[in-house]
PDB file of C-alpha atoms in Angstrom:
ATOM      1  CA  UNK B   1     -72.992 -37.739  27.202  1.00 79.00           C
ATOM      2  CA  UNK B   2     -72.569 -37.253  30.510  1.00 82.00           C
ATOM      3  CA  UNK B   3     -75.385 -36.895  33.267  1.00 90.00           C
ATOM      4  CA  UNK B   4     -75.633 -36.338  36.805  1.00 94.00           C
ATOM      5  CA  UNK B   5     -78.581 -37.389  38.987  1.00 94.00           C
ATOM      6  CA  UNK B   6     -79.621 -36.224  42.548  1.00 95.00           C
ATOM      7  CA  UNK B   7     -82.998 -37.197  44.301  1.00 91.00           C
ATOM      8  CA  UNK B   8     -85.373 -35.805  46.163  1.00 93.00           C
ATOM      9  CA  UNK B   9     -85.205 -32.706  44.788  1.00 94.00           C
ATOM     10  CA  UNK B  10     -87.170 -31.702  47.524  1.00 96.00           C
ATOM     11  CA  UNK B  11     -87.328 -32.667  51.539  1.00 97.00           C
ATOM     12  CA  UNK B  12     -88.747 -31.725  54.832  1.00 98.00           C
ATOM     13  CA  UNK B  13     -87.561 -33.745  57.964  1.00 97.00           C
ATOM     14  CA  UNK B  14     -87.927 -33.554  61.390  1.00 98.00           C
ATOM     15  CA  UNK B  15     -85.296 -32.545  63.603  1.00 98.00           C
ATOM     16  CA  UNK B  16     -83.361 -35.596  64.859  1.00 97.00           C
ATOM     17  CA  UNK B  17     -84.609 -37.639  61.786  1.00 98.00           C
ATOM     18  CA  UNK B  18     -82.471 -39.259  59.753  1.00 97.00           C
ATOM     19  CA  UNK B  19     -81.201 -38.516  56.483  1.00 97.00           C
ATOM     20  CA  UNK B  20     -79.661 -40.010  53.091  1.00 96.00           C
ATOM     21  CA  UNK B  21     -78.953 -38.113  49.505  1.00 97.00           C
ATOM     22  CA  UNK B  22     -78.323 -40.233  46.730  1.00 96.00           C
ATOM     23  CA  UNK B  23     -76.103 -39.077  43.480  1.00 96.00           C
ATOM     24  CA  UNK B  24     -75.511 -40.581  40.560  1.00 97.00           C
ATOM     25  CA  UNK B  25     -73.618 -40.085  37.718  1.00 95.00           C
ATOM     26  CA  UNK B  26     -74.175 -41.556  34.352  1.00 94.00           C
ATOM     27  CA  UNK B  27     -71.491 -41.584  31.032  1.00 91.00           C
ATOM     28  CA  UNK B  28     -68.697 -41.444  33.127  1.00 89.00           C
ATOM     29  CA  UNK B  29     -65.968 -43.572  35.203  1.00 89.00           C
ATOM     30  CA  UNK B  30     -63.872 -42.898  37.894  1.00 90.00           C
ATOM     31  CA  UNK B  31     -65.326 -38.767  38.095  1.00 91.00           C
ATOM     32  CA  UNK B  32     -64.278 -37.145  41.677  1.00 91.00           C
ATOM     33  CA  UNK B  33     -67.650 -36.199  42.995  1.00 93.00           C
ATOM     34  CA  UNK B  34     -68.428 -33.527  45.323  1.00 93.00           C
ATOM     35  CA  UNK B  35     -71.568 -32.106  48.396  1.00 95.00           C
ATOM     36  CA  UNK B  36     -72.373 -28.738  48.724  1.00 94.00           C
ATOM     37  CA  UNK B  37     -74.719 -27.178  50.773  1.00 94.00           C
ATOM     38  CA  UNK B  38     -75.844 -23.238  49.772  1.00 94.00           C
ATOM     39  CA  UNK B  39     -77.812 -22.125  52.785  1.00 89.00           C
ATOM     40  CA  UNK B  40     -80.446 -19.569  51.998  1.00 84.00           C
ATOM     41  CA  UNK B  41     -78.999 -16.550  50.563  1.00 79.00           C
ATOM     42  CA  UNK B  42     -75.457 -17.576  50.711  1.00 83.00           C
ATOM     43  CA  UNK B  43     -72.724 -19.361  48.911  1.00 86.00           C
ATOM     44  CA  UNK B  44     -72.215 -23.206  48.219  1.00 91.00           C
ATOM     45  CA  UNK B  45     -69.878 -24.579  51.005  1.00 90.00           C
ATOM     46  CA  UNK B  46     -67.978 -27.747  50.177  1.00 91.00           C
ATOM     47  CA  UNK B  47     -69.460 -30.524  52.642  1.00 93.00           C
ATOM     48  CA  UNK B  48     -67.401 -33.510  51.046  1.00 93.00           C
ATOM     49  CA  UNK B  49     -65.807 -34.875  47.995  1.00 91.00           C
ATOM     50  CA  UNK B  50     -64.170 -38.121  46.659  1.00 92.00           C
ATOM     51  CA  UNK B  51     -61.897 -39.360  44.194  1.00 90.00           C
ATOM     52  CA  UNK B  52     -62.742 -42.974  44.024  1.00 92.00           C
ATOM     53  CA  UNK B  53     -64.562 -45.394  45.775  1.00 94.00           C
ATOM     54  CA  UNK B  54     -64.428 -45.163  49.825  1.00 92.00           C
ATOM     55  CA  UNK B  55     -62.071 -42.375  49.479  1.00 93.00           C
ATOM     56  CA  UNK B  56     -64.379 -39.520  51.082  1.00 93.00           C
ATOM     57  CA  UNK B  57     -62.739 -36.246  52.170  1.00 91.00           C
ATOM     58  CA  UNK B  58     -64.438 -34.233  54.802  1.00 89.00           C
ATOM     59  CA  UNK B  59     -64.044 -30.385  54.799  1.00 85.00           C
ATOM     60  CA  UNK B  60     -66.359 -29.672  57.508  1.00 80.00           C
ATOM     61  CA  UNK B  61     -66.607 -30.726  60.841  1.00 65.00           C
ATOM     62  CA  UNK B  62     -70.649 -31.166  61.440  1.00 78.00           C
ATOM     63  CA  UNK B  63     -73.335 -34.508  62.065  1.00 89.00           C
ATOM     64  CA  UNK B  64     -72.958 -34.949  58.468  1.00 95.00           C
ATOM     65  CA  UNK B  65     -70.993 -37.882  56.564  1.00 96.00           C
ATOM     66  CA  UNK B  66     -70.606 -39.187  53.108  1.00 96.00           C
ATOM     67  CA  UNK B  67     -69.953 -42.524  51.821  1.00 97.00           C
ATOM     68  CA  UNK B  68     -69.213 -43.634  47.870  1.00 97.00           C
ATOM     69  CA  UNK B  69     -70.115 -47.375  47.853  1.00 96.00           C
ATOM     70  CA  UNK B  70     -70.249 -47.724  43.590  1.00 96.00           C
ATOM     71  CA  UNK B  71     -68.049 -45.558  41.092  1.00 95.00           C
ATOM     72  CA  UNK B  72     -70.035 -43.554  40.430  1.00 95.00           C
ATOM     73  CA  UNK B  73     -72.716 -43.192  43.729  1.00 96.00           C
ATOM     74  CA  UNK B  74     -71.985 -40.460  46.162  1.00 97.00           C
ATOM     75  CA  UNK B  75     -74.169 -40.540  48.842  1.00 97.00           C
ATOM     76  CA  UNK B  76     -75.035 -37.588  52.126  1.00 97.00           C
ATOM     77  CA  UNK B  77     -76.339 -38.966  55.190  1.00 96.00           C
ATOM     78  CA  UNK B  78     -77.297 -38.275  58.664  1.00 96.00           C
ATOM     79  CA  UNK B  79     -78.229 -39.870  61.817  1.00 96.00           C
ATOM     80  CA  UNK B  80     -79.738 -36.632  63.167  1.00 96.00           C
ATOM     81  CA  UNK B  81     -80.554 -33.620  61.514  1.00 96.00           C
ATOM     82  CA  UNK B  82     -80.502 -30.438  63.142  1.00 95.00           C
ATOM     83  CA  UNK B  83     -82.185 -27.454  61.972  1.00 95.00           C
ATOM     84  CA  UNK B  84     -78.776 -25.793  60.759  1.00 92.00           C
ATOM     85  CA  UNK B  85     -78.927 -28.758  58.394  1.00 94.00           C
ATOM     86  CA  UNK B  86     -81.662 -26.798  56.303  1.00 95.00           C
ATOM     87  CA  UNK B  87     -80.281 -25.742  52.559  1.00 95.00           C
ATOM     88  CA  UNK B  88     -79.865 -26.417  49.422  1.00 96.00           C
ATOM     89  CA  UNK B  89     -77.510 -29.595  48.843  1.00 97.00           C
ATOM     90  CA  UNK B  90     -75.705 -29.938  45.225  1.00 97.00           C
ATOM     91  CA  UNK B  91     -74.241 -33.400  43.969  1.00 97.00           C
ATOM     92  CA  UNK B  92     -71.265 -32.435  41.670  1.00 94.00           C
ATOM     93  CA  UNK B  93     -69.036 -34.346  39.147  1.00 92.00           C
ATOM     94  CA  UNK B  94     -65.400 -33.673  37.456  1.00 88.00           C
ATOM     95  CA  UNK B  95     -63.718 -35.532  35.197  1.00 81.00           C
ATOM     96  CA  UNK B  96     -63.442 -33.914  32.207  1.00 64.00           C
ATOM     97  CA  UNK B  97     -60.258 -31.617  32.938  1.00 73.00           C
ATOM     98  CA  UNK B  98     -60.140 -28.285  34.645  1.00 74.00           C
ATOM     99  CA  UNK B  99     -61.489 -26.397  31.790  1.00 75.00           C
ATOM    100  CA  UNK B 100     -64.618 -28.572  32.100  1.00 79.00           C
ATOM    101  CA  UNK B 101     -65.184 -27.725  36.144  1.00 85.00           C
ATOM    102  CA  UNK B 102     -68.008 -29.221  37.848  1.00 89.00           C
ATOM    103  CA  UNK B 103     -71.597 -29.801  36.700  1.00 91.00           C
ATOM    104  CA  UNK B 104     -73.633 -29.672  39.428  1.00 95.00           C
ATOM    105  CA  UNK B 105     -76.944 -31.832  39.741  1.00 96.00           C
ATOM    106  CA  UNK B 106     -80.153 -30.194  40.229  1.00 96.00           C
ATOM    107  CA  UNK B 107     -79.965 -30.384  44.088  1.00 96.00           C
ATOM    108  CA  UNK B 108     -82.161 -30.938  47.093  1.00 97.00           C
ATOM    109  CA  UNK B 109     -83.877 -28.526  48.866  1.00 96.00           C
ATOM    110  CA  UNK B 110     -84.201 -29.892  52.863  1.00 97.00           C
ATOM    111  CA  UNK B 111     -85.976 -28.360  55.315  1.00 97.00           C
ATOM    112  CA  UNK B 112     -85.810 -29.345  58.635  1.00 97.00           C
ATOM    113  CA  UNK B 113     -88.443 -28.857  61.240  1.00 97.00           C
TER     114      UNK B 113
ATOM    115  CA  UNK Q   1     -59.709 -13.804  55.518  1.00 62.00           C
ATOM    116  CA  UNK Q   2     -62.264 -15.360  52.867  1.00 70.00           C
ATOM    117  CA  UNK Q   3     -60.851 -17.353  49.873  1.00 83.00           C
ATOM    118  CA  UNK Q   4     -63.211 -15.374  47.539  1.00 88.00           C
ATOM    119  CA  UNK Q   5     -64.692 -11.873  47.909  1.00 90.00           C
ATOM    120  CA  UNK Q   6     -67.228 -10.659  46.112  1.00 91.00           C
ATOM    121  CA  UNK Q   7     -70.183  -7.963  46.559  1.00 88.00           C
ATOM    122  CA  UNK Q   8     -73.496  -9.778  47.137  1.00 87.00           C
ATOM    123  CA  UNK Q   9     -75.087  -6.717  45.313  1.00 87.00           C
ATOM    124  CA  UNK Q  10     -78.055  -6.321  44.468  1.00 93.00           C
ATOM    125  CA  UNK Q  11     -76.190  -5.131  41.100  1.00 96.00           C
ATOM    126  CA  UNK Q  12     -79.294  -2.817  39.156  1.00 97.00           C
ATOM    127  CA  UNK Q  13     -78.194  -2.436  35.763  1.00 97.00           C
ATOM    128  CA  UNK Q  14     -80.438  -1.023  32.916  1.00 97.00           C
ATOM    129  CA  UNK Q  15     -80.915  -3.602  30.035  1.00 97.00           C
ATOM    130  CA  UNK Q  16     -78.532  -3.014  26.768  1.00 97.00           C
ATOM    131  CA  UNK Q  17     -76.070  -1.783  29.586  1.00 98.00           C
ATOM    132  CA  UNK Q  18     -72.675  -3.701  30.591  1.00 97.00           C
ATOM    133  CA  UNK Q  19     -72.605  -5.456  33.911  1.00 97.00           C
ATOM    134  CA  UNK Q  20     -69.138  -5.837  35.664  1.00 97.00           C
ATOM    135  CA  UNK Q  21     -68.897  -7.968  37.818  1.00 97.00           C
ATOM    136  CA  UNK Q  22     -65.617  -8.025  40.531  1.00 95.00           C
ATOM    137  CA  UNK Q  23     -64.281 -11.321  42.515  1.00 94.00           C
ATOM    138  CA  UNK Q  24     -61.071 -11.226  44.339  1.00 93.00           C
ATOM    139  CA  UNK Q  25     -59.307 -14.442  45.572  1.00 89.00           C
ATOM    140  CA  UNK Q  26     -56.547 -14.668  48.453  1.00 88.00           C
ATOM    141  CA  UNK Q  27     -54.828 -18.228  47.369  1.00 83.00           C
ATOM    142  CA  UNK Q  28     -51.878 -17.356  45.099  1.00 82.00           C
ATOM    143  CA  UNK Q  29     -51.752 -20.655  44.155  1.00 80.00           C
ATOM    144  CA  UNK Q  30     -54.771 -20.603  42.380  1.00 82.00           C
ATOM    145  CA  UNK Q  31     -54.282 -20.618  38.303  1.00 82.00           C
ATOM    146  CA  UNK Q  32     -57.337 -21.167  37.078  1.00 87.00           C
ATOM    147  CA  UNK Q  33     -61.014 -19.376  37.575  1.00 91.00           C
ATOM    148  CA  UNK Q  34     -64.604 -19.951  36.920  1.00 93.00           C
ATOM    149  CA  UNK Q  35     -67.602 -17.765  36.683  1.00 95.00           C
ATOM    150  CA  UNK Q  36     -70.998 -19.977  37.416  1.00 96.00           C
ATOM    151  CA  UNK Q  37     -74.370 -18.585  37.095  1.00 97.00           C
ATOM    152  CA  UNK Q  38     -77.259 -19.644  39.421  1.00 96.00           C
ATOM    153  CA  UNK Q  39     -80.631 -18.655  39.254  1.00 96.00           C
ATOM    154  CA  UNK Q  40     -82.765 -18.565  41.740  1.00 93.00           C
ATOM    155  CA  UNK Q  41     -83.874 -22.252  43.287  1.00 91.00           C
ATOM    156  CA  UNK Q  42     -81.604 -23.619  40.323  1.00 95.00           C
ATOM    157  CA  UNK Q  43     -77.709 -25.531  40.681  1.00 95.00           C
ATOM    158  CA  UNK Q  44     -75.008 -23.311  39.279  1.00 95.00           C
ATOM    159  CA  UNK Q  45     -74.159 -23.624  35.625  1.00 95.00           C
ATOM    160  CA  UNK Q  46     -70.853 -22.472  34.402  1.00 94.00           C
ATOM    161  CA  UNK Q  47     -70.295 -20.209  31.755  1.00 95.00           C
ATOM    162  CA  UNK Q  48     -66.886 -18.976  31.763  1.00 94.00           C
ATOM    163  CA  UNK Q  49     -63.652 -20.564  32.739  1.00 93.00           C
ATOM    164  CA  UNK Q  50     -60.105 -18.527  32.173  1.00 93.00           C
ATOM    165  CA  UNK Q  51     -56.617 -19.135  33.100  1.00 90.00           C
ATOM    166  CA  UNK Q  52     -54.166 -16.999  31.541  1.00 87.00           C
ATOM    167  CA  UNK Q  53     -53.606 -13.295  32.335  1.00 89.00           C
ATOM    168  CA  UNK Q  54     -56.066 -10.698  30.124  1.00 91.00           C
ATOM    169  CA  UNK Q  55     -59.251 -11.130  28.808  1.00 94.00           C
ATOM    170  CA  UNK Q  56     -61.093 -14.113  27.283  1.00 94.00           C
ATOM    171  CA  UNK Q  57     -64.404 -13.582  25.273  1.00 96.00           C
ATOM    172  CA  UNK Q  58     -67.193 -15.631  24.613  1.00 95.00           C
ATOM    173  CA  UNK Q  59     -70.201 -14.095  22.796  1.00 96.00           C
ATOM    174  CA  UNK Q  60     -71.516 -11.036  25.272  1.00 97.00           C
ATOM    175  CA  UNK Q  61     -69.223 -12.154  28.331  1.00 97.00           C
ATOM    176  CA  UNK Q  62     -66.100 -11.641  28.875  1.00 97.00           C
ATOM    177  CA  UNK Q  63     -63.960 -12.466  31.527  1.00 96.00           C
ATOM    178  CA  UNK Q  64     -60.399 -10.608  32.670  1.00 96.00           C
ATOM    179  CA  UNK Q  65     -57.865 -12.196  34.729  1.00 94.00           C
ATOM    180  CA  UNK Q  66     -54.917 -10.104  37.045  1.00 92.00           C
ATOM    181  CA  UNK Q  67     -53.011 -12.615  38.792  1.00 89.00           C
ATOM    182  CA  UNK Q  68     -50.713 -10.231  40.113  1.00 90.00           C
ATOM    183  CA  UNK Q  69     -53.808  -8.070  41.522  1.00 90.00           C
ATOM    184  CA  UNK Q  70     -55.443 -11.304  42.322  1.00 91.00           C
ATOM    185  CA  UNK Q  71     -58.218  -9.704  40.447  1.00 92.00           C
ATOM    186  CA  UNK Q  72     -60.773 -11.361  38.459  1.00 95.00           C
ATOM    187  CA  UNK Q  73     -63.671 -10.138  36.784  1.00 96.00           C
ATOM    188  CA  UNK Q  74     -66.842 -10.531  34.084  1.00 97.00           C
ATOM    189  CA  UNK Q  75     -67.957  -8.314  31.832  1.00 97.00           C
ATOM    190  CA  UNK Q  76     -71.713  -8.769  30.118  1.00 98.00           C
ATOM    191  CA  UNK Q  77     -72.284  -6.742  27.086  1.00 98.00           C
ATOM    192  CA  UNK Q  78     -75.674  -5.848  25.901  1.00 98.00           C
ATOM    193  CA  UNK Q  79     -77.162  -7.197  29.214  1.00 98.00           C
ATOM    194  CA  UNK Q  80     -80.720  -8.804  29.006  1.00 97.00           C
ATOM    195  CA  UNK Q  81     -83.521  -9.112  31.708  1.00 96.00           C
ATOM    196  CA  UNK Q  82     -82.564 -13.184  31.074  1.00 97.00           C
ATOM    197  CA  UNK Q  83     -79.279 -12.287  32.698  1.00 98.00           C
ATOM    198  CA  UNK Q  84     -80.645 -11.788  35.916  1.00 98.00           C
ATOM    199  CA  UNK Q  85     -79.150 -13.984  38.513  1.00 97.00           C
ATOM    200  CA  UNK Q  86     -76.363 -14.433  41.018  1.00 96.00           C
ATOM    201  CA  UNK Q  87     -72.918 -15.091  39.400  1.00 97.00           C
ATOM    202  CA  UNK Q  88     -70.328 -17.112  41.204  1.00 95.00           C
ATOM    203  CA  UNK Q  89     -66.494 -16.543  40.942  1.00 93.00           C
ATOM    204  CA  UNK Q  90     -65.090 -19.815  42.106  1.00 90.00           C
ATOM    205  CA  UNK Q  91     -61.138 -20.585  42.133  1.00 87.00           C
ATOM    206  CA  UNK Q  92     -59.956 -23.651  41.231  1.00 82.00           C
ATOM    207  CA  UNK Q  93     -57.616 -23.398  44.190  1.00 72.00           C
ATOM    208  CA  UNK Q  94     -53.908 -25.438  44.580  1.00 58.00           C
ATOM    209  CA  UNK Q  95     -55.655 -28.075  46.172  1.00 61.00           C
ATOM    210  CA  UNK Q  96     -57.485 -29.516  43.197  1.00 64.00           C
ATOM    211  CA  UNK Q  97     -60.765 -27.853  44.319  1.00 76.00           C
ATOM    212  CA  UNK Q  98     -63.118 -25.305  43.419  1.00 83.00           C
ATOM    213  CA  UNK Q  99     -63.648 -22.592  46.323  1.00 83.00           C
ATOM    214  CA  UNK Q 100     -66.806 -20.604  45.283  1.00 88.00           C
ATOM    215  CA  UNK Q 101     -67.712 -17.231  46.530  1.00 86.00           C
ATOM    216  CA  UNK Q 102     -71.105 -15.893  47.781  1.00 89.00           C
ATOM    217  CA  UNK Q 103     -72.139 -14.597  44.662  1.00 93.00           C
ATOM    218  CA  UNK Q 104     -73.272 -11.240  43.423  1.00 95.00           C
ATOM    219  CA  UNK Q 105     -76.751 -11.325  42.451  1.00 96.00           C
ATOM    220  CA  UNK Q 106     -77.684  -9.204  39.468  1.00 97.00           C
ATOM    221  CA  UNK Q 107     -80.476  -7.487  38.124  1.00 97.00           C
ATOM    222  CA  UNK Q 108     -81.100  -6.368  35.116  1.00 97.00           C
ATOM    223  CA  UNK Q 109     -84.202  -3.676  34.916  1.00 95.00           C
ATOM    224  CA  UNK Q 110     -86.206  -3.383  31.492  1.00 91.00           C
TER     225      UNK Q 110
END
């Protein structure tokens, strides 16, 4: 079976700190994988996805950037976090057809201060 | 105009009661729909996904589809204090992506 892994879960940086995410995926080849962020009390906004390796899509302009070195690796970085980068960051996978949607990791919570 | 609407709530419903719960999307394109749930601190998990017109059922939810309205909605029978949590209606829109709304969080009172 399929699983999806996302570390830390949990995070607290400075401001102008760098930052990485890592994803994995496990059970799977070739899944499009997906970033979220869900800032506190609102809804997930789509940071980044990819269909394959080094093919990352960017729907938000921001210091944020994603790169997918390995199948199935999806990785959120930073050079320097500002405190607007503070949420809740989900790691998602498809792959299994539409009806399947995503399944989301168990996300990182970052807090920068 | 945002892809997704939905009330954030707080939706108070008693236990045994049915919760409806209303999402409308502004991409006509979009075919297919998902309902996640998310609990608090937790990643969304889905629990419905529908794509023709009318209702789908599965166990205590049920989910009803208007493309024409743009209209999409879920229904829990029976709800349960375990229900309690913010439910996400999230297109899969014509660009091969999943647009999710805000959420309305619900609460079920015992």
């Amino acid at each position: 079976s399929q699983t999806i892994h996302q570390w830390p879960a949990t995070l607290v940086q400075p401001v102008g700190s760098p930052l990485s995410l890592e994803c994995t995926v496990e059970g799977t080849s070739n899944p499009n994988l997906y970033w979220y962020r869900q800032a506190a009390g609102r809804g997930l906004q789509l940071l980044f996805y990819s269909v394959g390796i080094g093919q990352i899509s960017s729907e938000v302009p921001q210091n944020l950037s994603a790169s997918r070195p390995q199948d199935r690796q999806f990785i959120l970085s930073s050079k320097k976090l500002l405190l607007s980068d503070s949420g809740f960051y989900l790691c998602a996978w498809s792959g299994g057809g539409v009806i399947n949607g995503y399944t989301f990791g168990s996300g990182t919570r970052l807090t920068v201060v | 105009q945002k892809e997704v609407e939905q009330n954030s709530g707080p939706l108070s419903v008693p236990e045994g009661a049915i919760a409806s719960l209303n999402c409308t999307y502004s991409d006509r394109g979009s075919q297919s729909f998902f309902w996640y749930r998310q609990y608090s601190g937790k990643s969304p998990e889905l629990i419905m996904f529908i794509y023709s017109n009318g209702d789908k059922e599965d166990g205590r939810f049920t989910a009803q589809l208007n493309k024409a309205s743009q209209y999409v909605s879920l229904l829990i029978r029976d709800s349960q204090p375990s229900d309690s949590a913010t439910y996400l209606c999230a297109p899969f829109s014509s660009a091969s992506k999943i647009i999710f709304g805000s959420g309305t969080r619900l609460s079920i009172r015992p």
